Short mmCIF file of C-alpha atoms in Angstrom, two decimals:
data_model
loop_
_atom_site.label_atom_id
_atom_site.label_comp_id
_atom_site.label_asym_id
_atom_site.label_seq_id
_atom_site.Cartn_x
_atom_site.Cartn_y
_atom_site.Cartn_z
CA UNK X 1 -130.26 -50.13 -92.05
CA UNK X 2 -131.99 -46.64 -91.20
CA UNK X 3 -135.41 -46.75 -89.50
CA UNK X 4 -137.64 -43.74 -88.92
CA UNK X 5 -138.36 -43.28 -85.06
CA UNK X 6 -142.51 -44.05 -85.89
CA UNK X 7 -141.42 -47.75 -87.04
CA UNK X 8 -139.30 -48.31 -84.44
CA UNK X 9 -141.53 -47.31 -81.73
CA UNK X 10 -144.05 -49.92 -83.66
CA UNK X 11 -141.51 -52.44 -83.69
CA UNK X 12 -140.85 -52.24 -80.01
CA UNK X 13 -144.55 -52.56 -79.38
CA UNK X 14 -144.84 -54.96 -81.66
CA UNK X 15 -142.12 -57.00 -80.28
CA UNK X 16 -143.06 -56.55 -76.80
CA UNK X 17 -146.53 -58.37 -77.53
CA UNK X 18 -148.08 -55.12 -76.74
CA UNK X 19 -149.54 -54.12 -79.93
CA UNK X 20 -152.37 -54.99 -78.46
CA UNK X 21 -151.85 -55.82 -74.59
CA UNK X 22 -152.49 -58.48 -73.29
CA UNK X 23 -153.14 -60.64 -76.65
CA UNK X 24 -150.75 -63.37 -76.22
CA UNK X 25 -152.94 -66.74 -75.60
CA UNK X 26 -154.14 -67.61 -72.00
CA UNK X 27 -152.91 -70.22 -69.69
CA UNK X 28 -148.97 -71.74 -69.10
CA UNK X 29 -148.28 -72.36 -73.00
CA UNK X 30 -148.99 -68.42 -73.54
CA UNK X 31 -146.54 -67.78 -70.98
CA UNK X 32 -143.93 -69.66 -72.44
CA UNK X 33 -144.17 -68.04 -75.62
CA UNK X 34 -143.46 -64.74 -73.84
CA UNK X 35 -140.33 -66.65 -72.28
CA UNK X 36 -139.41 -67.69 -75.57
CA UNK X 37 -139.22 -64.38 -77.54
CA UNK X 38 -137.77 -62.75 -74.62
CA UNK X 39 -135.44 -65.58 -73.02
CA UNK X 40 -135.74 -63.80 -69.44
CA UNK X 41 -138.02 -62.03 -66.89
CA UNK X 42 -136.27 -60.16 -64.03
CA UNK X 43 -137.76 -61.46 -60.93
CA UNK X 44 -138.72 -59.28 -57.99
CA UNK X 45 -140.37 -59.90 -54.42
CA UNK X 46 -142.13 -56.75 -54.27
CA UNK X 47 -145.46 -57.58 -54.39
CA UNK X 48 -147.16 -54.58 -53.36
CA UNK X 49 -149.14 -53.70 -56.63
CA UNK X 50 -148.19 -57.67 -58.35
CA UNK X 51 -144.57 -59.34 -58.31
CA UNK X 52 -142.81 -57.72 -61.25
CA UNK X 53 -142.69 -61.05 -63.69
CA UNK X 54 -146.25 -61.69 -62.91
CA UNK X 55 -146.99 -57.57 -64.30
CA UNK X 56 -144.74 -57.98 -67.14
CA UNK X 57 -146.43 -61.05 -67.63
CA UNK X 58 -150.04 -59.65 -66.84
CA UNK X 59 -149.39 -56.84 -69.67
CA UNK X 60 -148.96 -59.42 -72.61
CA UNK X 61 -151.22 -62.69 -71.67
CA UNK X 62 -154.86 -62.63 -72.08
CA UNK X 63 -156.07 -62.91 -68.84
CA UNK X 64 -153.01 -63.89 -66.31
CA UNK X 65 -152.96 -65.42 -63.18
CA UNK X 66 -149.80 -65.74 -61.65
CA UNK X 67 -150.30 -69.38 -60.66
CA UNK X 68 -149.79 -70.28 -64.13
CA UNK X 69 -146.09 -68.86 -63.91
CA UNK X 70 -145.42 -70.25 -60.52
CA UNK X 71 -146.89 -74.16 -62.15
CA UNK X 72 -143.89 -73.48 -64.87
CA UNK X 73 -142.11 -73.23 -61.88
CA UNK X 74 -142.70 -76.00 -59.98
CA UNK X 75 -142.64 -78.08 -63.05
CA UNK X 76 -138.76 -77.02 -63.51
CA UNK X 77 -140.13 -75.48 -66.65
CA UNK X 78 -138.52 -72.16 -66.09
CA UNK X 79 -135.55 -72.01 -63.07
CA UNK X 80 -133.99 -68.82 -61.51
CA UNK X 81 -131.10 -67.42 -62.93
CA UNK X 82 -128.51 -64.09 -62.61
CA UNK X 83 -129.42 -62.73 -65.93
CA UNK X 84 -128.92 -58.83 -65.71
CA UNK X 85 -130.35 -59.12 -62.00
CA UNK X 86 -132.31 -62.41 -60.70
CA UNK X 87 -134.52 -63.67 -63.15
CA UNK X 88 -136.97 -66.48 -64.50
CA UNK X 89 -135.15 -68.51 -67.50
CA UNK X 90 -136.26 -71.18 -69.42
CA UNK X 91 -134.99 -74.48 -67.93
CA UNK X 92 -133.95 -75.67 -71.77
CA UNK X 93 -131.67 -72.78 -71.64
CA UNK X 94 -129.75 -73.77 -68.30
CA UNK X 95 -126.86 -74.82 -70.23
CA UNK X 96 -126.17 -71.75 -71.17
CA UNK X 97 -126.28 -70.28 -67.60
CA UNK X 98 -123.50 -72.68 -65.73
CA UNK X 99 -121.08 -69.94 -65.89
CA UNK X 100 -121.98 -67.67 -63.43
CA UNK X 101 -120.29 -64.91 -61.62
CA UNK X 102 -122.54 -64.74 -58.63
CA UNK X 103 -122.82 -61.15 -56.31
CA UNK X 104 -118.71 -61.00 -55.73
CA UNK X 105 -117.39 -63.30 -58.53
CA UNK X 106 -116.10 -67.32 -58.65
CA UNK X 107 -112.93 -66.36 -56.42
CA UNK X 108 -115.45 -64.96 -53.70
CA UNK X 109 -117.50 -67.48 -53.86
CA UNK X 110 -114.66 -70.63 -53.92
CA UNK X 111 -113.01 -68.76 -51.01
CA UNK X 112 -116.31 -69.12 -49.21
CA UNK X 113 -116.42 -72.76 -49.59
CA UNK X 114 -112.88 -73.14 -48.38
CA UNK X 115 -112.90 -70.78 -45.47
CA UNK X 116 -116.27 -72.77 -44.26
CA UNK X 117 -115.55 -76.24 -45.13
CA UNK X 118 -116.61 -78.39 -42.41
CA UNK X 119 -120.02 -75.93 -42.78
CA UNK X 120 -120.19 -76.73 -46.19
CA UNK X 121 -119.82 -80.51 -45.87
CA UNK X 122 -122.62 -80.86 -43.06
CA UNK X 123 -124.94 -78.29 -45.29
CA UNK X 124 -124.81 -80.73 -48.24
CA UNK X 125 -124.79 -83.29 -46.32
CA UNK X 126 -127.97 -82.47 -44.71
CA UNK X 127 -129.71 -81.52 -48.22
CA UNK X 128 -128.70 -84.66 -50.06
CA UNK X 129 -130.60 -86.47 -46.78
CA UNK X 130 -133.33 -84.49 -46.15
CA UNK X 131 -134.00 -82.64 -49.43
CA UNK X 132 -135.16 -78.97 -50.01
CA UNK X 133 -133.96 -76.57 -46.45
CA UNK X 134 -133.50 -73.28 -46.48
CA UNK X 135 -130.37 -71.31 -44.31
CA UNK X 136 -133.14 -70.66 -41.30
CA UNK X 137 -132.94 -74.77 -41.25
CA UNK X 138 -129.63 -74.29 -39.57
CA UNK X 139 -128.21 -72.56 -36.65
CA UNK X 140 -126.26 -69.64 -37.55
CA UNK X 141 -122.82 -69.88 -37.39
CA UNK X 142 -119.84 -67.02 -37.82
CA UNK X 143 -117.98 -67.04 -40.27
CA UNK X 144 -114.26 -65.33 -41.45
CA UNK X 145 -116.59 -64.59 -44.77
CA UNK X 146 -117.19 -60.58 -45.08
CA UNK X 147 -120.60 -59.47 -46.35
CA UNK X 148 -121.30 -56.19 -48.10
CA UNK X 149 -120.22 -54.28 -45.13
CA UNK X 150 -117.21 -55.80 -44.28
CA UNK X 151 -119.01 -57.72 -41.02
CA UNK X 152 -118.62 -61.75 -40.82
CA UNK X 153 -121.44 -63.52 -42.85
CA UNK X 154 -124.08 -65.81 -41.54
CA UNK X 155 -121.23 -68.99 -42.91
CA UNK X 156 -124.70 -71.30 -43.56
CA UNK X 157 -125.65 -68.25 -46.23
CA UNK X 158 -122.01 -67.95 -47.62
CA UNK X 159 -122.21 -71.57 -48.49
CA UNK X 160 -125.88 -71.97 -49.87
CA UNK X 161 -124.63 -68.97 -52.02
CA UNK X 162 -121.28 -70.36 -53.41
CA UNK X 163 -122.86 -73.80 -54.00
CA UNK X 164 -125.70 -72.35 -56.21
CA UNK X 165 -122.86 -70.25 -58.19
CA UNK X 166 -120.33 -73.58 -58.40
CA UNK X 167 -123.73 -75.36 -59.38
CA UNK X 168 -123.58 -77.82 -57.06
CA UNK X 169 -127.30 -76.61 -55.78
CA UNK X 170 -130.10 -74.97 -57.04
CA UNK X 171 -133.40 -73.29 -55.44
CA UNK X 172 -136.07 -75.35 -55.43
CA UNK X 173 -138.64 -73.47 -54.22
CA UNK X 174 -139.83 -69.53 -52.20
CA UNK X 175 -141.87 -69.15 -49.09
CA UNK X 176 -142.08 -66.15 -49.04
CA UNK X 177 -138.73 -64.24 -49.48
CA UNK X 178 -137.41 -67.46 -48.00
CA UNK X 179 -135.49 -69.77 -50.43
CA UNK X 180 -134.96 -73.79 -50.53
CA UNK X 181 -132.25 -75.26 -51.90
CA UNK X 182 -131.66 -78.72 -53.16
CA UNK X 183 -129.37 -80.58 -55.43
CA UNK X 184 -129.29 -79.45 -58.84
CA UNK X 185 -129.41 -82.94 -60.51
CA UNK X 186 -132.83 -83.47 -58.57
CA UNK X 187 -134.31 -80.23 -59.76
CA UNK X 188 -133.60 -80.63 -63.32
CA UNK X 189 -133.99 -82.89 -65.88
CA UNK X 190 -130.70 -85.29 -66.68
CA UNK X 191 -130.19 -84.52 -71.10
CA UNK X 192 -130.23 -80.60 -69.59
CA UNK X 193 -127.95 -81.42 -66.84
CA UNK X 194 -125.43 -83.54 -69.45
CA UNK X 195 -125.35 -80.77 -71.79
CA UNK X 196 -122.29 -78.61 -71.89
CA UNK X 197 -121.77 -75.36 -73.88
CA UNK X 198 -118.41 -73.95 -74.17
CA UNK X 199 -118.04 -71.11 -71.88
CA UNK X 200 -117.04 -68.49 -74.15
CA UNK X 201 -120.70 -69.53 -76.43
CA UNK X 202 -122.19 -69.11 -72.95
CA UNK X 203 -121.57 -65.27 -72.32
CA UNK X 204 -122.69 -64.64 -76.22
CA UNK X 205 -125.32 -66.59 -75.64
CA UNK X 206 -126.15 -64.44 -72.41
CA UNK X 207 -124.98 -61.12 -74.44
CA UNK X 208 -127.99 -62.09 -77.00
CA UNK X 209 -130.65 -62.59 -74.41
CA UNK X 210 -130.46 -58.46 -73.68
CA UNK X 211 -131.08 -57.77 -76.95
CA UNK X 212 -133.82 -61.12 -77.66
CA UNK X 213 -135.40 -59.29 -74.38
CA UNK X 214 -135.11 -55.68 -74.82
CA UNK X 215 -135.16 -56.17 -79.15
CA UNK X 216 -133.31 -52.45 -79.68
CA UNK X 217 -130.26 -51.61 -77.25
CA UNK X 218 -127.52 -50.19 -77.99
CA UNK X 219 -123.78 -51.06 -77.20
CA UNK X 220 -123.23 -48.40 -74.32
CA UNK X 221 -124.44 -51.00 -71.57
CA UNK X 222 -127.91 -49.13 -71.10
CA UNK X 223 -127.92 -48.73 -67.21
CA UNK X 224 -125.67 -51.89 -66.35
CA UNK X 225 -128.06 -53.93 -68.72
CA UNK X 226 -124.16 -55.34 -69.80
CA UNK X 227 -122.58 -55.60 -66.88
CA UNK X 228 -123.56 -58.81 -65.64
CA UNK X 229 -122.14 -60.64 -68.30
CA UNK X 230 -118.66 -58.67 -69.04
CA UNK X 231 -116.44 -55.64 -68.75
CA UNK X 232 -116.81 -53.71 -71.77
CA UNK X 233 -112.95 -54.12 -72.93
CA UNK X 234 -111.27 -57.62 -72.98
CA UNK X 235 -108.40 -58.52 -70.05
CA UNK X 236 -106.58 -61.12 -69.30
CA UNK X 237 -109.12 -62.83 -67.36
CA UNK X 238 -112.24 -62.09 -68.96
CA UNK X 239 -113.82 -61.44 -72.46
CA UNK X 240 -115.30 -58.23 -72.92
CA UNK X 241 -118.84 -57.72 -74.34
CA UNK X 242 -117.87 -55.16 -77.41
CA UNK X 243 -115.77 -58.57 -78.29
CA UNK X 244 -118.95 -60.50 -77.58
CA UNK X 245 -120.76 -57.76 -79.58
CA UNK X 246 -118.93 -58.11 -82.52
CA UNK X 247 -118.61 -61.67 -82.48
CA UNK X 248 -122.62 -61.86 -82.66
CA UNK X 249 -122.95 -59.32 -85.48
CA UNK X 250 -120.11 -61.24 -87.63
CA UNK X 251 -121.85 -64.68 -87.11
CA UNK X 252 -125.24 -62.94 -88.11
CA UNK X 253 -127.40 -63.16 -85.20
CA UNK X 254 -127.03 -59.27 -84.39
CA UNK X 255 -127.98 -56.68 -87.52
CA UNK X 256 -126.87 -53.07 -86.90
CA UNK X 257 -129.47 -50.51 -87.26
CA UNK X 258 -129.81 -46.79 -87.05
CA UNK X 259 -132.95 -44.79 -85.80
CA UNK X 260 -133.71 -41.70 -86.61
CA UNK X 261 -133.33 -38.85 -84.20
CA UNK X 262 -131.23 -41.68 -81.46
CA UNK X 263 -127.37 -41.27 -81.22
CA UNK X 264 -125.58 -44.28 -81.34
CA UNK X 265 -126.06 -47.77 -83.21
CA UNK X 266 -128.61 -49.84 -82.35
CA UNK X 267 -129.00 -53.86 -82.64
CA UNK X 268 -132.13 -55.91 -83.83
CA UNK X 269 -132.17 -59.81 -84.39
CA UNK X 270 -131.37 -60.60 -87.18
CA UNK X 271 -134.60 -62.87 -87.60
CA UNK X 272 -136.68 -59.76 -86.35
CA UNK X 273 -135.21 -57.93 -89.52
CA UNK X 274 -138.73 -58.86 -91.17
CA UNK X 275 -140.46 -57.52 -88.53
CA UNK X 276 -138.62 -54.27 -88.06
CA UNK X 277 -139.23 -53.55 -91.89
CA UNK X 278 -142.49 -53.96 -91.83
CA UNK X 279 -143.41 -52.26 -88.64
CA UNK X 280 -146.94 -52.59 -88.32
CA UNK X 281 -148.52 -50.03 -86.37
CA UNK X 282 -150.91 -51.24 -82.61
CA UNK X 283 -153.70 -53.41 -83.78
CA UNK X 284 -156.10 -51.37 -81.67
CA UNK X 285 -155.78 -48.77 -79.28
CA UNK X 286 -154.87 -50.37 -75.88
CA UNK X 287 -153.71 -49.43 -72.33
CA UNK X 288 -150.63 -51.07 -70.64
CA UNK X 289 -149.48 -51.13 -67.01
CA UNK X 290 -145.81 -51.52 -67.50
CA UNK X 291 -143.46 -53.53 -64.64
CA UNK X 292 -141.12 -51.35 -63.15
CA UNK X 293 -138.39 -53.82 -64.18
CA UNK X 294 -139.58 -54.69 -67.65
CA UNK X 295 -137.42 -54.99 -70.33
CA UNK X 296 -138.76 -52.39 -72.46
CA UNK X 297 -137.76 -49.81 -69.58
CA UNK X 298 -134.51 -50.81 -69.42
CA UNK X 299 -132.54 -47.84 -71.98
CA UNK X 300 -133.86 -44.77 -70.04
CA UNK X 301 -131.57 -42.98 -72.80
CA UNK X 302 -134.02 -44.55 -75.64
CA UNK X 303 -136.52 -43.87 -73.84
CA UNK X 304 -136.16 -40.32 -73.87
CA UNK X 305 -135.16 -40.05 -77.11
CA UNK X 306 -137.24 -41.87 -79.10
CA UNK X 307 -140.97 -41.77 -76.74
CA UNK X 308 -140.00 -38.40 -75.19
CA UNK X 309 -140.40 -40.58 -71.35
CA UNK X 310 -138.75 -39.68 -68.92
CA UNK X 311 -138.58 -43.27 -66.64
CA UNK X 312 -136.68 -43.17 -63.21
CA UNK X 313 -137.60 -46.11 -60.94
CA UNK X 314 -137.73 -44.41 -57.52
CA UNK X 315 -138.39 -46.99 -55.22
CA UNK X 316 -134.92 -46.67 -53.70
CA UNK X 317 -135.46 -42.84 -53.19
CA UNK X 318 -136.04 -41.18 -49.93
CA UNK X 319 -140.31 -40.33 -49.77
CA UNK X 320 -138.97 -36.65 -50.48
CA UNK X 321 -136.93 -36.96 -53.16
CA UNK X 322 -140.19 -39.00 -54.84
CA UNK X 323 -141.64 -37.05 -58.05
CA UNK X 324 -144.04 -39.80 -58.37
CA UNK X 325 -144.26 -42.28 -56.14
CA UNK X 326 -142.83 -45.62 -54.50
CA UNK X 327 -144.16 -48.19 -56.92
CA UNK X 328 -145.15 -46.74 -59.69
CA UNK X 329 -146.13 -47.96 -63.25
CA UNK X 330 -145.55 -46.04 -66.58
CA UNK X 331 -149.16 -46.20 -68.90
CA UNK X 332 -148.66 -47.12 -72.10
CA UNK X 333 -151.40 -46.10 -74.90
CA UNK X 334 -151.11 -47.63 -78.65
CA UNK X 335 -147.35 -47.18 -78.50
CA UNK X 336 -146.68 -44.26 -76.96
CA UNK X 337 -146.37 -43.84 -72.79
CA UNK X 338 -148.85 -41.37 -71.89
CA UNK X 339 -148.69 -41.35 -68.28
CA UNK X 340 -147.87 -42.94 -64.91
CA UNK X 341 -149.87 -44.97 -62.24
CA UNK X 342 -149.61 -45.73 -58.81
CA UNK X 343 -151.44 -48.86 -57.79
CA UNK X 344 -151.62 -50.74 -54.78
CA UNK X 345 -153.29 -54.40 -54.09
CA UNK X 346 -155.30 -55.09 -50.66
CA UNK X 347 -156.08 -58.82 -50.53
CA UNK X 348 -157.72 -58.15 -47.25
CA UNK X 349 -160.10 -55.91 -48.43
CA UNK X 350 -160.10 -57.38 -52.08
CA UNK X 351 -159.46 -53.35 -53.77
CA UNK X 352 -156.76 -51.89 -55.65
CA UNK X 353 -156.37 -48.80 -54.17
CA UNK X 354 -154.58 -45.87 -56.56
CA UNK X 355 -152.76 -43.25 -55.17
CA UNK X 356 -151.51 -41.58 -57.95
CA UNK X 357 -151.83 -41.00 -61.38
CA UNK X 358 -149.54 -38.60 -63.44
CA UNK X 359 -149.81 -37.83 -67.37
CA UNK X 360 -147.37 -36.48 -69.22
CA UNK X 361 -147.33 -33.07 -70.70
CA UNK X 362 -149.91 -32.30 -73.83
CA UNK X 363 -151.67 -35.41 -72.67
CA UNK X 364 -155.33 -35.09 -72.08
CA UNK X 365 -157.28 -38.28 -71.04
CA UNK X 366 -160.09 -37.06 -71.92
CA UNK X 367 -159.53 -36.03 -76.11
CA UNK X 368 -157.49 -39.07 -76.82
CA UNK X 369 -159.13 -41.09 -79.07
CA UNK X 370 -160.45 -44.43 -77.85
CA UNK X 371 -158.22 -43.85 -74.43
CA UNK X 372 -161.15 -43.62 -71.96
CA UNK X 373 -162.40 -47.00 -72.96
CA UNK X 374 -158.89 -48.61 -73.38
CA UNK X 375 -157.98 -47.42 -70.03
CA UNK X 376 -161.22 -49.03 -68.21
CA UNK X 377 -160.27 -52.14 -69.97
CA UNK X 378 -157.13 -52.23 -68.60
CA UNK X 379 -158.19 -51.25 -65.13
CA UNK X 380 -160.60 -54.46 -65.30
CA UNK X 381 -157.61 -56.67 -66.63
CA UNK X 382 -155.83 -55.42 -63.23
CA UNK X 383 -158.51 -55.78 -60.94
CA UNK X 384 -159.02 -59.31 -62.12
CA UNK X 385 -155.02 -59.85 -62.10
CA UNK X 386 -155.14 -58.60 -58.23
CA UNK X 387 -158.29 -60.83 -57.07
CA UNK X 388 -160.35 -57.35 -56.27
CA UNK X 389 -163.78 -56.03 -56.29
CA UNK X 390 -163.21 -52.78 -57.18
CA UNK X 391 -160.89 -49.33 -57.25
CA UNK X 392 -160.72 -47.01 -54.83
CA UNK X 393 -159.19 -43.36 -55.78
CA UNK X 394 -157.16 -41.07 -53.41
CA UNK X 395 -159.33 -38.14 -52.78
CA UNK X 396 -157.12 -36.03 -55.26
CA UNK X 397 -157.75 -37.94 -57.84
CA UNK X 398 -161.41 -37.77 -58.36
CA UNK X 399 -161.33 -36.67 -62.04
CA UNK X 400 -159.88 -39.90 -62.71
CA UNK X 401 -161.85 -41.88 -60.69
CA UNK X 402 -165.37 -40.14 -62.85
CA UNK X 403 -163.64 -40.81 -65.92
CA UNK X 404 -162.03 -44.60 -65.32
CA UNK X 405 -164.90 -45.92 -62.75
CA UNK X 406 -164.37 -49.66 -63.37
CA UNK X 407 -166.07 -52.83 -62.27
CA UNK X 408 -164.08 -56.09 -62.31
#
């Protein structure tokens, strides 16, 4: 199937629930539809302009306020999972995510266990007695365990980890950056726990929840969007993804596509065919603030190609070697990206302060049609997302703030 690069661009927007933003219905249940279509949402701390699920959410549900994803959470609706990095999943999809690799692999991870196993008998001791505890519960303790920089690991860590890979444990709750563990069988309901799914079904299951999330990747692994999951050629040891790949395709739940003016094959669901043929174009003319970790960011490649974006998440840069900014969030408009924005949150003085704003070349504010308004609506969608009052513009930036000037 050949697509022209206008349809898919409308498909992605479409499929994104961004055609408008912020459409999907309000409260928990419109959250779990966004879960649904896109099995996953990478989870990040980072909380400086909104946690990134709570923005990715934030751009699709009418009106979002981040305590309905942390109820879901709470009521074991959704659970934490390694799904292309740390993210929210579905708790009727955690048999699907028993096999897991963890940071360093299962051989790591068992080693851990057996190199600290008095530790690990009094840790799971303790949490079967006293319920959810987190490592700072126990005294630290050395271990023969290396961590990423070849120094002995905290052993209490090394186990908590390698239980919650072995599934043994799972995290019951954050304070913070500050996780709780407790046994799995309390945190989840017993039909999910009795459920077992082949391993090999697992990693195709996982190998379709890229492509349910992103809806167009290729096969070339898209930034490490693969990697997770398997090495691209099979070895003795593991299965590789092109063998996943094809495997998916053959069974019909992948369709192969080709867009115009992008090298390389593409993949659709196969029961998004419909959708891609029809490819309807943005109900109305609306503003998104997308998460620096959203899906639809993750194929810088397609990005380029097909929007003419250039994305680089520069949060792990030096300040210097920043074009943009720490935390910054590409603007989407109808379903193009149009610009970039730079937002932070102060709860203590209840504003969202911007310190940048970038827009790409050819791009005036000002002469695109409907823009203006769409972009105030969104600003008001963010300042009622953040809990604040009102915006306040770095000095350089007082076009913008004449133009945008917002009230919650």
């Amino acid at each position: 199937m050949k697509i022209a690069a206008d349809a898919a661009r409308s498909f992605l927007f479409t499929h994104h629930f961004l055609a408008p933003a912020r459409s999907v219905e309000a409260g928990p249940d419109g959250v779990l539809e966004v879960f649904r279509r896109f099995g996953s949402i990478q989870f990040d701390p980072i909380a400086v302009a909104g946690r990134n699920h709570d923005l990715v959410l934030h751009a699709r549900v009418a009106g979002y306020e981040p305590a309905w994803c942390d109820a879901l959470y709470q009521r074991r609706e959704i659970f934490e999972a390694t799904n292309k990095a740390l993210s929210y999943v579905p708790t009727s999809e955690f048999p699907w995510f028993r096999h897991v690799w963890g940071r360093k692999g299962p051989r790591f991870h068992a080693a851990a266990l057996a190199d600290n196993a008095d530790v690990a008998e009094r840790v799971l001791e303790r949490i079967r007695a006293e319920g959810p505890l987190s490592s700072s519960d126990f005294e630290r303790e050395t271990s023969p365990t290396k961590d990423w920089f070849g120094m002995p690991e905290n052993a209490v860590r090394a186990v908590l980890e390698a239980y919650t890979v072995t599934g043994v444990i799972g995290l019951a709750r954050r304070d913070g950056n500050r996780r709780y563990y407790d046994l799995l069988e309390r945190l989840l309901p017993a039909e999910v726990l009795a459920q077992k799914v082949p391993e090999r079904e697992q990693l195709r299951h996982k190998m379709l929840s890229r492509y349910r999330a992103h809806g167009l990747l290729g096969a070339g692994g898209a930034g490490g969007t693969f990697d997770r999951i398997a090495p691209p050629k099979s070895t003795g040891e593991r299965t590789g993804r092109d063998e996943l790949r094809r495997e998916l395709v053959e069974s019909g739940a992948l369709a192969t596509v080709e867009v115009e003016g992008v090298r390389g094959k593409r993949f659709v669901l196969a029961e998004e065919l419909p959708l891609l043929e029809a490819a309807p174009g943005p109900a109305s003319p609306s503003v998104a603030f997308i998460a620096p970790f959203d899906a639809l960011l993750w194929d810088t490649a397609l990005l380029a190609s097909l929007f003419d974006f250039e994305y680089v998440w520069e949060g792990f840069f030096k300040p210097a070697k920043r074009r943009w900014g720490y935390y910054v969030l590409p603007i989407s408009f109808g379903d193009r990206f149009v610009g970039r924005i730079e937002p932070r949150i102060d709860r203590d003085r209840r504003c969202v302060e911007v310190l940048g704003a970038w827009w790409e070349d050819g791009f005036a504010p000002r002469r695109a049609d409907g823009f203006v308004d769409a972009m105030r609506d969104a600003l008001r969608a963010y300042l009622r997302f953040a809990g604040a009052d009102r915006v306040d513009w770095a000095p350089h930036l007082r076009t913008e703030k004449r133009l945008f000037l917002a009230e919650p």
